[in-house]
CSV table of C-alpha atoms in Angstrom, one decimal:
chain,number,residue,atom,x,y,z
W,1,MET,CA,-0.8,-24.8,3.5
W,2,MET,CA,-0.5,-22.3,6.8
W,3,ILE,CA,-1.0,-18.9,4.5
W,4,SER,CA,-3.7,-20.7,2.9
W,5,ILE,CA,-5.7,-22.2,6.1
W,6,LEU,CA,-4.6,-17.8,7.7
W,7,ALA,CA,-5.9,-16.4,4.8
W,8,THR,CA,-9.1,-18.3,4.6
W,9,ILE,CA,-9.3,-17.9,8.7
W,10,LEU,CA,-8.6,-14.0,7.5
W,11,SER,CA,-11.3,-14.4,4.7
W,12,LEU,CA,-14.0,-15.0,7.2
W,13,VAL,CA,-13.1,-12.9,10.1
W,14,TYR,CA,-12.7,-9.6,7.7
W,15,HIS,CA,-17.4,-10.9,7.1
W,16,HIS,CA,-17.5,-11.2,10.3
W,17,ALA,CA,-16.1,-7.2,10.9
W,18,ASN,CA,-18.7,-5.5,8.3
W,19,GLY,CA,-21.5,-6.6,11.2
W,20,PHE,CA,-19.9,-3.5,12.6
W,21,CYS,CA,-21.9,0.0,12.2
W,22,PHE,CA,-19.0,2.0,11.5
W,23,SER,CA,-20.5,3.3,8.1
W,24,SER,CA,-21.2,6.8,9.0
W,25,LEU,CA,-17.7,7.4,10.1
W,26,PRO,CA,-14.9,8.5,8.8
W,27,SER,CA,-11.8,5.6,8.5
W,28,TYR,CA,-14.3,3.1,8.0
W,29,ASN,CA,-12.3,0.6,6.6
W,30,LEU,CA,-9.7,1.4,9.6
W,31,PHE,CA,-11.6,0.6,12.1
W,32,GLN,CA,-13.2,-2.1,9.7
W,33,LYS,CA,-9.4,-3.0,9.9
W,34,TRP,CA,-9.0,-2.9,13.6
W,35,ASN,CA,-11.5,-5.1,14.9
W,36,ALA,CA,-11.0,-8.0,12.3
W,37,ARG,CA,-7.3,-7.3,13.1
W,38,GLN,CA,-8.1,-8.0,16.2
W,39,ASN,CA,-10.6,-11.2,16.5
W,40,LEU,CA,-7.8,-12.3,13.9
W,41,HIS,CA,-5.7,-13.6,17.3
W,42,ASN,CA,-8.8,-14.6,19.1
W,43,VAL,CA,-9.5,-17.5,15.8
W,44,VAL,CA,-5.0,-18.3,15.4
W,45,SER,CA,-4.3,-18.1,18.6
W,46,THR,CA,-7.4,-20.6,19.8
W,47,LEU,CA,-6.9,-23.2,16.6
W,48,PHE,CA,-3.2,-22.7,16.2
W,49,LEU,CA,-2.3,-23.8,19.8
W,50,HIS,CA,1.5,-25.5,20.2
W,51,PRO,CA,1.7,-28.8,22.5
W,52,ASN,CA,1.6,-27.6,25.6
W,53,ASN,CA,-1.4,-24.4,24.7
W,54,VAL,CA,1.3,-22.3,23.7
W,55,ILE,CA,1.8,-19.6,21.0
W,56,MET,CA,5.1,-19.4,20.2
W,57,GLU,CA,7.0,-16.5,20.9
W,58,SER,CA,7.2,-16.1,16.8
W,59,ASP,CA,3.5,-15.5,16.6
W,60,GLU,CA,2.9,-13.8,19.5
W,61,ASP,CA,5.4,-11.5,17.7
W,62,LEU,CA,3.3,-11.5,14.8
W,63,PHE,CA,0.0,-11.0,16.1
W,64,ARG,CA,1.5,-7.8,17.7
W,65,SER,CA,2.2,-6.0,15.4
W,66,ILE,CA,-1.1,-6.3,13.5
W,67,ILE,CA,-2.8,-5.3,15.9
W,68,GLN,CA,0.0,-2.6,16.9
W,69,GLU,CA,-0.5,-1.1,13.5
W,70,ALA,CA,-4.0,-0.1,13.9
W,71,SER,CA,-3.0,2.6,15.7
W,72,GLY,CA,1.2,2.6,17.1
W,73,VAL,CA,3.3,5.5,15.8
W,74,PRO,CA,2.6,8.6,13.3
W,75,ARG,CA,3.5,7.6,10.0
W,76,ALA,CA,2.4,9.5,7.0
W,77,THR,CA,0.7,7.4,5.3
W,78,LEU,CA,-2.1,8.0,8.0
W,79,GLU,CA,-4.6,11.3,7.0
W,80,PRO,CA,-4.9,13.6,9.9
W,81,GLU,CA,-8.9,12.0,9.7
W,82,ASP,CA,-7.8,9.2,11.1
W,83,ILE,CA,-5.7,10.1,14.1
W,84,PRO,CA,-8.9,10.4,16.3
W,85,PRO,CA,-11.0,7.3,15.5
W,86,LEU,CA,-7.5,5.8,15.6
W,87,LEU,CA,-6.7,6.8,19.0
W,88,MET,CA,-10.1,7.3,21.2
W,89,LYS,CA,-10.0,3.0,19.8
W,90,ALA,CA,-6.3,2.5,21.6
W,91,LEU,CA,-7.5,4.3,24.4
W,92,GLN,CA,-10.4,2.5,24.6
W,93,ASN,CA,-8.6,-0.8,24.5
W,94,ASN,CA,-5.6,0.4,26.3
W,95,ASP,CA,-4.0,-2.5,27.7
W,96,TYR,CA,-4.2,-4.8,24.6
W,97,PRO,CA,-2.1,-6.0,23.6
W,98,GLU,CA,0.5,-4.7,26.1
W,99,THR,CA,-0.6,-3.3,29.6
W,100,ASP,CA,-0.7,1.2,28.4
W,101,THR,CA,-0.2,0.1,24.6
W,102,GLY,CA,-3.3,3.4,23.7
W,103,LEU,CA,-1.8,5.9,25.9
W,104,LYS,CA,1.4,4.8,24.7
W,105,SER,CA,0.0,5.6,21.3
W,106,ALA,CA,-0.9,9.3,22.6
W,107,TRP,CA,1.8,9.7,23.4
W,108,GLU,CA,3.6,9.1,20.3
W,109,PHE,CA,0.7,11.1,18.9
W,110,SER,CA,1.4,14.3,20.2
W,111,SER,CA,3.0,16.9,19.7
W,112,ASP,CA,6.2,18.9,21.2
W,113,ILE,CA,3.7,21.1,23.3
W,114,THR,CA,2.2,18.2,25.9
W,115,LYS,CA,5.7,16.3,25.6
W,116,ASN,CA,7.2,19.6,27.2
W,117,ILE,CA,4.8,19.8,29.7
W,118,PHE,CA,5.7,16.2,30.9
W,119,GLN,CA,9.0,17.0,30.4
W,120,TRP,CA,9.5,14.7,27.9
W,121,ASN,CA,9.0,11.8,30.6
W,122,ILE,CA,6.1,9.1,28.9
W,123,THR,CA,5.8,7.5,32.4
W,124,GLU,CA,4.7,11.0,34.4
W,125,PHE,CA,2.2,11.6,31.6
W,126,ILE,CA,0.9,7.9,31.6
W,127,GLU,CA,0.1,7.8,35.1
W,128,SER,CA,-1.1,11.8,34.7
W,129,ALA,CA,-3.6,10.3,32.4
W,130,LYS,CA,-4.1,7.5,34.4
W,131,GLU,CA,-4.9,9.8,37.5
W,132,THR,CA,-7.2,12.2,35.5
W,133,ALA,CA,-9.4,9.4,33.8
W,134,GLU,CA,-10.0,8.2,37.2
W,135,GLU,CA,-10.7,10.8,38.9
W,136,PHE,CA,-12.6,12.1,36.0
W,137,PRO,CA,-14.9,10.7,34.1
W,138,THR,CA,-15.6,13.6,32.1
W,139,SER,CA,-11.9,15.3,31.2
W,140,PHE,CA,-10.3,13.3,27.8
W,141,TYR,CA,-9.0,10.1,29.2
W,142,GLY,CA,-11.9,10.0,31.1
W,143,VAL,CA,-14.1,8.9,28.4
W,144,ALA,CA,-12.1,8.0,25.9
W,145,MET,CA,-10.8,4.9,28.5
W,146,THR,CA,-14.1,4.5,30.5
W,147,GLY,CA,-16.5,6.7,28.5
W,148,ARG,CA,-20.3,5.3,27.2
W,149,SER,CA,-20.0,6.7,24.3
W,150,TRP,CA,-17.9,9.0,21.6
W,151,ARG,CA,-18.4,9.5,17.4
W,152,VAL,CA,-17.6,11.7,15.5
W,153,THR,CA,-20.1,14.2,14.0
W,154,THR,CA,-17.9,16.9,11.8
W,155,ASP,CA,-15.4,16.0,8.7
W,156,ILE,CA,-12.2,17.1,8.8
W,157,ASN,CA,-11.3,20.7,8.7
W,158,ARG,CA,-7.8,21.9,6.3
W,159,VAL,CA,-7.6,25.0,7.4
W,160,GLY,CA,-6.3,26.4,3.8
W,161,GLY,CA,-7.1,23.7,1.9
W,162,PRO,CA,-6.5,20.3,0.7
W,163,ASP,CA,-2.8,21.3,1.6
W,164,GLY,CA,-2.8,22.8,4.4
W,165,TRP,CA,-0.9,21.7,7.5
W,166,ILE,CA,-3.4,22.3,10.0
W,167,ALA,CA,-7.0,20.7,11.1
W,168,THR,CA,-9.4,20.4,12.6
W,169,GLN,CA,-12.3,17.8,13.4
W,170,ILE,CA,-15.4,18.2,16.3
W,171,MET,CA,-16.1,14.5,18.0
W,172,GLU,CA,-19.5,14.0,21.0
W,173,THR,CA,-18.0,11.8,24.2
W,174,VAL,CA,-20.3,10.6,26.6
W,175,SER,CA,-18.7,9.6,30.6
W,176,SER,CA,-19.6,7.0,32.1
W,177,ASP,CA,-21.8,8.7,34.8
W,178,GLY,CA,-24.5,9.6,31.6
W,179,ARG,CA,-22.7,13.6,30.8
W,180,LEU,CA,-22.3,15.1,27.2
W,181,ARG,CA,-19.1,16.7,26.1
W,182,ARG,CA,-18.3,17.9,22.8
W,183,TRP,CA,-14.8,17.6,21.9
W,184,GLN,CA,-12.4,19.9,19.5
W,185,TRP,CA,-8.8,18.4,17.7
W,186,GLU,CA,-6.2,19.6,16.8
W,187,LEU,CA,-3.6,17.8,14.8
W,188,ARG,CA,-0.8,19.4,12.6
W,189,LYS,CA,1.4,17.7,9.4
W,190,ASN,CA,5.2,18.2,10.7
W,191,ARG,CA,6.5,19.5,8.5
W,192,ARG,CA,9.8,19.1,8.6
W,193,PRO,CA,12.1,15.6,10.1
W,194,PRO,CA,11.8,13.9,12.6
W,195,CYS,CA,8.7,12.3,10.3
W,196,LEU,CA,8.5,14.5,8.0
W,197,GLY,CA,5.0,15.1,7.0
W,198,CYS,CA,2.9,13.5,10.0
W,199,TRP,CA,0.0,14.4,11.9
W,200,LYS,CA,0.0,14.6,15.1
W,201,VAL,CA,-2.4,15.7,18.2
W,202,GLU,CA,-2.0,19.7,18.7
W,203,SER,CA,-4.6,19.9,21.5
W,204,ILE,CA,-8.1,18.5,22.1
W,205,GLY,CA,-10.1,21.6,23.5
W,206,SER,CA,-13.0,20.8,25.3
W,207,SER,CA,-16.8,21.8,25.2
W,208,ASP,CA,-18.6,23.0,28.7
W,209,ARG,CA,-21.7,21.0,29.6
W,210,LYS,CA,-23.7,22.1,27.2
W,211,GLY,CA,-22.1,20.4,24.1
W,212,ASN,CA,-20.6,24.4,24.1
W,213,PHE,CA,-17.4,25.9,23.0
W,214,GLU,CA,-15.9,28.9,24.6
W,215,ALA,CA,-15.1,32.0,21.8
W,216,ASP,CA,-12.3,33.0,21.0
């Protein structure tokens, strides 16, 4: 009975998610699922409160796992074009379902280059990202966490063809104070364990204030 009710709610929420205008973006289905699952959490939390209006721990674990599936940690099932939208969505909702969930996902998807900079200390990384976002609205974490808007503007470019292990993609953002920036994401596929076959973020390069990138 419960499964049937949840299935009905999930169907309604997915239809509601169809109202979002993501059809022009890559990974539309992933966006749709993320919003649908977030709405599902809210709906089920409202309808299935236990006697003292408290969600049971097992329910909260279920909801947390549903939401975290949207970004979470690197996994071989994700294509490179999935990752920039997923991380932007996670960073926009940094404290959902728990404090700094978005930044923790950004850390997990970062390559060893970023982790070496912070000496593999995730706490320092999170503190630095927050400070940068607050002080510099046009920084990457500034636009990702507090910006007005963002959009992917190019298809994924796999260097060396479909089997290439390096990929790039361009994103455009508008900061909280209305300034335009473009970003070039570089992603690389792990060619050895751990997480063999997973794509990670190697770098995110910023344009100048006019949206241009420096020539190599």
